[in-house]
Short mmCIF file of C-alpha atoms in Angstrom, two decimals:
data_model
loop_
_atom_site.label_atom_id
_atom_site.label_comp_id
_atom_site.label_asym_id
_atom_site.label_seq_id
_atom_site.Cartn_x
_atom_site.Cartn_y
_atom_site.Cartn_z
CA MET A 1 54.04 98.84 54.45
CA SER A 2 56.66 96.65 52.75
CA VAL A 3 56.45 92.97 53.59
CA LYS A 4 58.99 90.53 52.19
CA ALA A 5 58.00 86.91 51.64
CA GLU A 6 59.57 84.26 49.46
CA TRP A 7 57.56 83.29 46.42
CA PRO A 8 56.50 79.61 46.61
CA ALA A 9 58.61 77.25 44.50
CA GLY A 10 57.00 75.86 41.37
CA VAL A 11 54.14 78.37 41.30
CA GLY A 12 53.72 80.48 38.20
CA ARG A 13 52.73 84.14 37.86
CA LEU A 14 50.62 85.72 35.13
CA VAL A 15 49.65 89.40 35.09
CA LEU A 16 47.00 90.70 32.68
CA PRO A 17 46.15 94.40 32.22
CA THR A 18 42.48 93.55 31.71
CA VAL A 19 40.37 90.37 31.51
CA ASP A 20 36.71 89.39 31.65
CA SER A 21 37.33 87.53 34.91
CA THR A 22 40.38 85.83 36.35
CA ASN A 23 38.36 82.67 37.04
CA ALA A 24 37.28 82.57 33.39
CA GLU A 25 40.91 82.98 32.35
CA ALA A 26 41.86 80.12 34.69
CA GLN A 27 39.30 77.89 32.99
CA ARG A 28 40.74 78.73 29.57
CA LEU A 29 44.30 78.20 30.78
CA ALA A 30 43.64 74.96 32.67
CA PRO A 31 44.24 72.52 29.76
CA HIS A 32 47.58 74.12 28.98
CA VAL A 33 49.40 74.24 32.32
CA ALA A 34 50.71 71.45 34.52
CA GLY A 35 51.33 73.32 37.77
CA PRO A 36 49.75 76.01 39.92
CA VAL A 37 49.73 79.60 38.66
CA TRP A 38 48.49 82.90 40.08
CA ILE A 39 46.54 84.97 37.54
CA LEU A 40 46.33 88.67 38.45
CA ALA A 41 44.36 91.28 36.51
CA GLY A 42 44.51 95.05 36.62
CA GLU A 43 40.78 95.16 35.97
CA GLN A 44 37.91 92.77 35.22
CA THR A 45 35.18 93.57 32.74
CA ALA A 46 32.87 90.76 33.89
CA GLY A 47 33.93 89.95 37.44
CA ARG A 48 31.56 87.83 39.47
CA GLY A 49 31.02 86.65 43.00
CA ARG A 50 29.00 83.84 44.53
CA ARG A 51 25.83 82.78 42.70
CA ALA A 52 27.05 84.64 39.57
CA ARG A 53 26.53 88.02 41.24
CA PRO A 54 28.48 90.82 39.51
CA TRP A 55 31.65 91.91 41.28
CA ALA A 56 32.65 95.57 40.81
CA SER A 57 36.21 95.71 39.50
CA PRO A 58 37.77 99.20 39.46
CA ARG A 59 41.51 99.53 38.94
CA GLY A 60 43.63 99.45 42.09
CA ASN A 61 41.70 96.66 43.79
CA PHE A 62 42.87 93.05 43.78
CA TYR A 63 41.49 90.51 41.31
CA ALA A 64 43.32 87.21 41.19
CA THR A 65 42.80 83.50 40.74
CA LEU A 66 45.02 80.65 41.81
CA LEU A 67 44.71 77.87 39.25
CA MET A 68 45.52 74.45 40.72
CA GLN A 69 45.37 70.79 39.73
CA PRO A 70 44.38 69.04 42.99
CA LYS A 71 44.45 65.26 43.27
CA GLU A 72 41.82 64.70 45.95
CA GLY A 73 38.09 64.22 45.67
CA ALA A 74 35.70 67.16 45.43
CA ASP A 75 34.95 67.28 49.19
CA VAL A 76 38.61 67.78 50.08
CA VAL A 77 39.22 70.14 47.18
CA ALA A 78 36.45 72.42 48.46
CA LEU A 79 38.25 72.82 51.81
CA ARG A 80 40.74 75.08 50.06
CA SER A 81 38.30 77.92 50.54
CA PHE A 82 39.33 77.81 54.21
CA ALA A 83 43.02 77.78 53.26
CA ALA A 84 42.38 80.85 51.10
CA ALA A 85 40.52 82.64 53.90
CA LEU A 86 43.31 81.95 56.39
CA ALA A 87 45.94 83.08 53.88
CA LEU A 88 44.00 86.27 53.18
CA ARG A 89 43.72 87.11 56.85
CA GLU A 90 47.44 86.42 57.30
CA ALA A 91 48.28 88.69 54.36
CA PHE A 92 46.07 91.48 55.70
CA VAL A 93 47.70 91.27 59.12
CA ALA A 94 51.15 91.31 57.50
CA VAL A 95 50.50 94.51 55.55
CA THR A 96 48.59 96.34 58.30
CA GLY A 97 49.89 95.02 61.62
CA LEU A 98 46.25 94.93 62.84
CA PRO A 99 45.44 91.32 63.82
CA ASP A 100 42.31 92.22 65.77
CA ALA A 101 40.70 94.08 62.86
CA PHE A 102 40.12 91.04 60.65
CA ALA A 103 37.60 88.21 61.03
CA LEU A 104 36.44 85.32 58.85
CA LYS A 105 32.80 85.06 57.75
CA TRP A 106 31.50 81.64 56.76
CA PRO A 107 31.72 80.41 54.12
CA ASN A 108 34.14 82.59 52.17
CA ASP A 109 34.49 86.25 53.16
CA VAL A 110 37.04 88.24 55.14
CA LEU A 111 35.78 91.10 57.31
CA LEU A 112 37.62 94.25 58.32
CA ASN A 113 36.13 96.18 61.25
CA GLY A 114 32.92 94.24 60.59
CA GLY A 115 32.67 95.12 56.87
CA LYS A 116 33.43 92.89 53.90
CA VAL A 117 36.90 93.56 52.51
CA ALA A 118 37.45 90.35 50.53
CA GLY A 119 35.57 87.45 48.98
CA ILE A 120 36.55 84.02 47.68
CA LEU A 121 34.95 82.07 44.84
CA LEU A 122 35.90 78.44 44.11
CA GLU A 123 35.11 76.97 40.71
CA SER A 124 36.25 73.63 39.35
CA GLY A 125 36.16 71.52 36.22
CA GLY A 126 35.89 67.75 36.04
CA ALA A 127 38.29 65.14 34.74
CA GLY A 128 36.67 61.72 34.76
CA GLN A 129 35.60 61.00 38.33
CA GLY A 130 37.87 63.64 39.85
CA VAL A 131 38.51 67.37 39.73
CA GLY A 132 40.51 68.39 36.68
CA TYR A 133 41.31 71.87 37.88
CA LEU A 134 40.44 74.25 40.70
CA ALA A 135 40.16 78.01 40.33
CA ILE A 136 40.34 79.94 43.62
CA GLY A 137 39.13 83.43 42.76
CA ILE A 138 39.90 86.20 45.22
CA GLY A 139 38.67 89.78 45.18
CA VAL A 140 39.95 92.36 47.64
CA ASN A 141 38.80 95.94 48.12
CA LEU A 142 42.29 97.40 48.44
CA ILE A 143 41.46 101.02 47.62
CA GLY A 144 37.71 101.19 46.96
CA ALA A 145 34.49 99.40 47.88
CA PRO A 146 31.05 99.25 46.22
CA GLU A 147 28.28 101.48 47.54
CA VAL A 148 26.18 99.86 50.25
CA SER A 149 23.18 100.26 47.95
CA ALA A 150 24.86 97.89 45.46
CA VAL A 151 24.80 94.90 47.80
CA GLU A 152 21.91 92.69 48.88
CA ALA A 153 19.69 94.01 51.64
CA GLY A 154 20.93 92.78 55.01
CA ALA A 155 24.35 91.81 53.67
CA VAL A 156 27.55 92.88 55.37
CA PRO A 157 28.46 96.36 54.07
CA PRO A 158 31.57 96.49 51.86
CA VAL A 159 34.66 98.36 53.03
CA SER A 160 38.12 99.02 51.62
CA LEU A 161 41.50 98.40 53.18
CA LEU A 162 42.61 101.96 52.44
CA ALA A 163 39.59 103.68 53.97
CA GLU A 164 39.54 101.51 57.09
CA THR A 165 43.26 101.37 57.86
CA GLY A 166 44.99 104.07 55.82
CA VAL A 167 47.23 101.38 54.32
CA ARG A 168 47.71 101.54 50.54
CA VAL A 169 49.11 98.40 48.95
CA ALA A 170 49.48 97.64 45.24
CA PRO A 171 47.80 94.50 43.85
CA GLU A 172 51.10 92.82 42.89
CA ALA A 173 52.59 93.55 46.30
CA PHE A 174 49.53 92.06 47.99
CA ARG A 175 49.75 88.97 45.77
CA ASP A 176 53.38 88.52 46.76
CA VAL A 177 52.35 88.31 50.42
CA LEU A 178 49.21 86.25 49.82
CA ALA A 179 50.78 83.54 47.63
CA PRO A 180 53.36 82.37 50.20
CA ALA A 181 50.70 82.45 52.93
CA PHE A 182 48.40 80.25 50.85
CA ALA A 183 51.26 77.87 50.04
CA ARG A 184 51.86 77.35 53.77
CA TRP A 185 48.20 76.55 54.48
CA GLU A 186 48.04 74.33 51.40
CA ALA A 187 50.99 72.34 52.76
CA VAL A 188 49.24 71.97 56.12
CA LEU A 189 46.05 70.76 54.44
CA VAL A 190 47.90 68.21 52.32
CA THR A 191 50.13 66.88 55.10
CA GLN A 192 47.92 67.19 58.21
CA GLY A 193 44.37 67.33 56.90
CA PHE A 194 41.63 69.82 57.65
CA ALA A 195 41.81 69.76 61.46
CA PRO A 196 44.51 72.47 61.88
CA LEU A 197 42.77 74.73 59.35
CA ARG A 198 39.42 74.22 61.06
CA ALA A 199 40.88 75.13 64.46
CA GLU A 200 42.60 78.26 63.15
CA TRP A 201 39.56 79.33 61.14
CA LEU A 202 37.31 79.00 64.20
CA ALA A 203 39.77 81.08 66.22
CA HIS A 204 39.01 84.01 63.91
CA ALA A 205 35.36 83.28 63.01
CA ALA A 206 32.90 86.18 62.97
CA ARG A 207 29.77 85.80 65.13
CA LEU A 208 30.71 82.40 66.52
CA GLY A 209 28.27 81.57 69.33
CA GLU A 210 25.83 84.24 68.16
CA VAL A 211 22.46 84.11 66.40
CA ILE A 212 22.75 84.30 62.62
CA ARG A 213 20.54 83.64 59.59
CA ALA A 214 21.54 81.13 56.90
CA ARG A 215 19.73 81.35 53.55
CA THR A 216 19.82 78.58 50.95
CA GLY A 217 17.69 79.49 47.95
CA THR A 218 14.31 80.49 49.37
CA LEU A 219 14.84 78.67 52.68
CA GLU A 220 16.10 80.80 55.55
CA ARG A 221 17.00 79.34 58.93
CA GLN A 222 17.94 81.15 62.11
CA GLY A 223 19.98 79.78 64.98
CA VAL A 224 23.21 79.97 66.94
CA PHE A 225 26.42 79.60 64.94
CA GLU A 226 27.86 76.73 66.97
CA THR A 227 30.93 75.67 64.93
CA ILE A 228 31.93 74.22 61.57
CA ASP A 229 32.17 70.47 61.27
CA VAL A 230 34.94 68.30 59.80
CA THR A 231 33.58 68.90 56.29
CA GLY A 232 33.48 72.68 56.71
CA ALA A 233 29.68 72.76 57.01
CA LEU A 234 28.04 75.38 59.21
CA MET A 235 26.57 73.92 62.41
CA LEU A 236 23.45 75.88 63.34
CA ARG A 237 21.81 75.24 66.71
CA GLN A 238 18.03 75.56 66.68
CA PRO A 239 15.46 74.71 69.37
CA GLN A 240 14.81 71.33 67.78
CA GLY A 241 18.51 70.48 67.50
CA THR A 242 21.70 71.31 65.64
CA ILE A 243 21.74 71.03 61.85
CA ALA A 244 24.62 70.98 59.35
CA ILE A 245 24.38 73.41 56.45
CA PRO A 246 26.93 72.71 53.70
CA ALA A 247 26.21 75.88 51.67
CA ALA A 248 24.30 79.08 52.35
CA ASP A 249 24.47 82.86 52.43
CA VAL A 250 24.87 84.06 56.01
CA PHE A 251 23.35 87.24 57.42
CA PHE A 252 24.00 88.77 60.82
#
């Protein structure tokens, strides 16, 4: 499906045939650029996900990082993971026309028909007391997904856009839909704060109101996924009360 969207003003584009990881390239590039730039790679030789887990990177899938220079404190900067998730869902809906097929899994995955089709990894570097740069890494299984045996036991099984929907989209074409979508959510975050993003994210949240497991290191807690709070933390309702969990791996 061909979807036309205007490229956001002032945002650069860099395409690399191969790279170790787009987030690593963003870190190297950060001292040399003054504005945001999308870095897209045909393949990654050392792609990684959350907690430094390897991320399989065959050609034809989407590996990109948006390098930014945010001005806010670290807490606000981290909220851009929600902007990225909303932009990803918007891009998926645009190229497939299937709004009901996609859901958002806290903290940073996009699900397609209940399987993981995309992941987001935020990394940042300091500058004095603030954040010098932000790298928003995004991996999307456009045409292929890892074997279920390659993911952690109990994790959401990976799926590909092509296998689940029959839609084949090239990485550059997907980027050209995703970048304008992210720019719109970025503008909302900067001008209106997190509240509109939080409301929209919750409208598409996977397993909201259901029992989930949240694992942080060796500690695993089970409860009802009640909401996310104004900082983006997971609110988990347990018999003894509701607790806020700022970071964890979630299992259904």
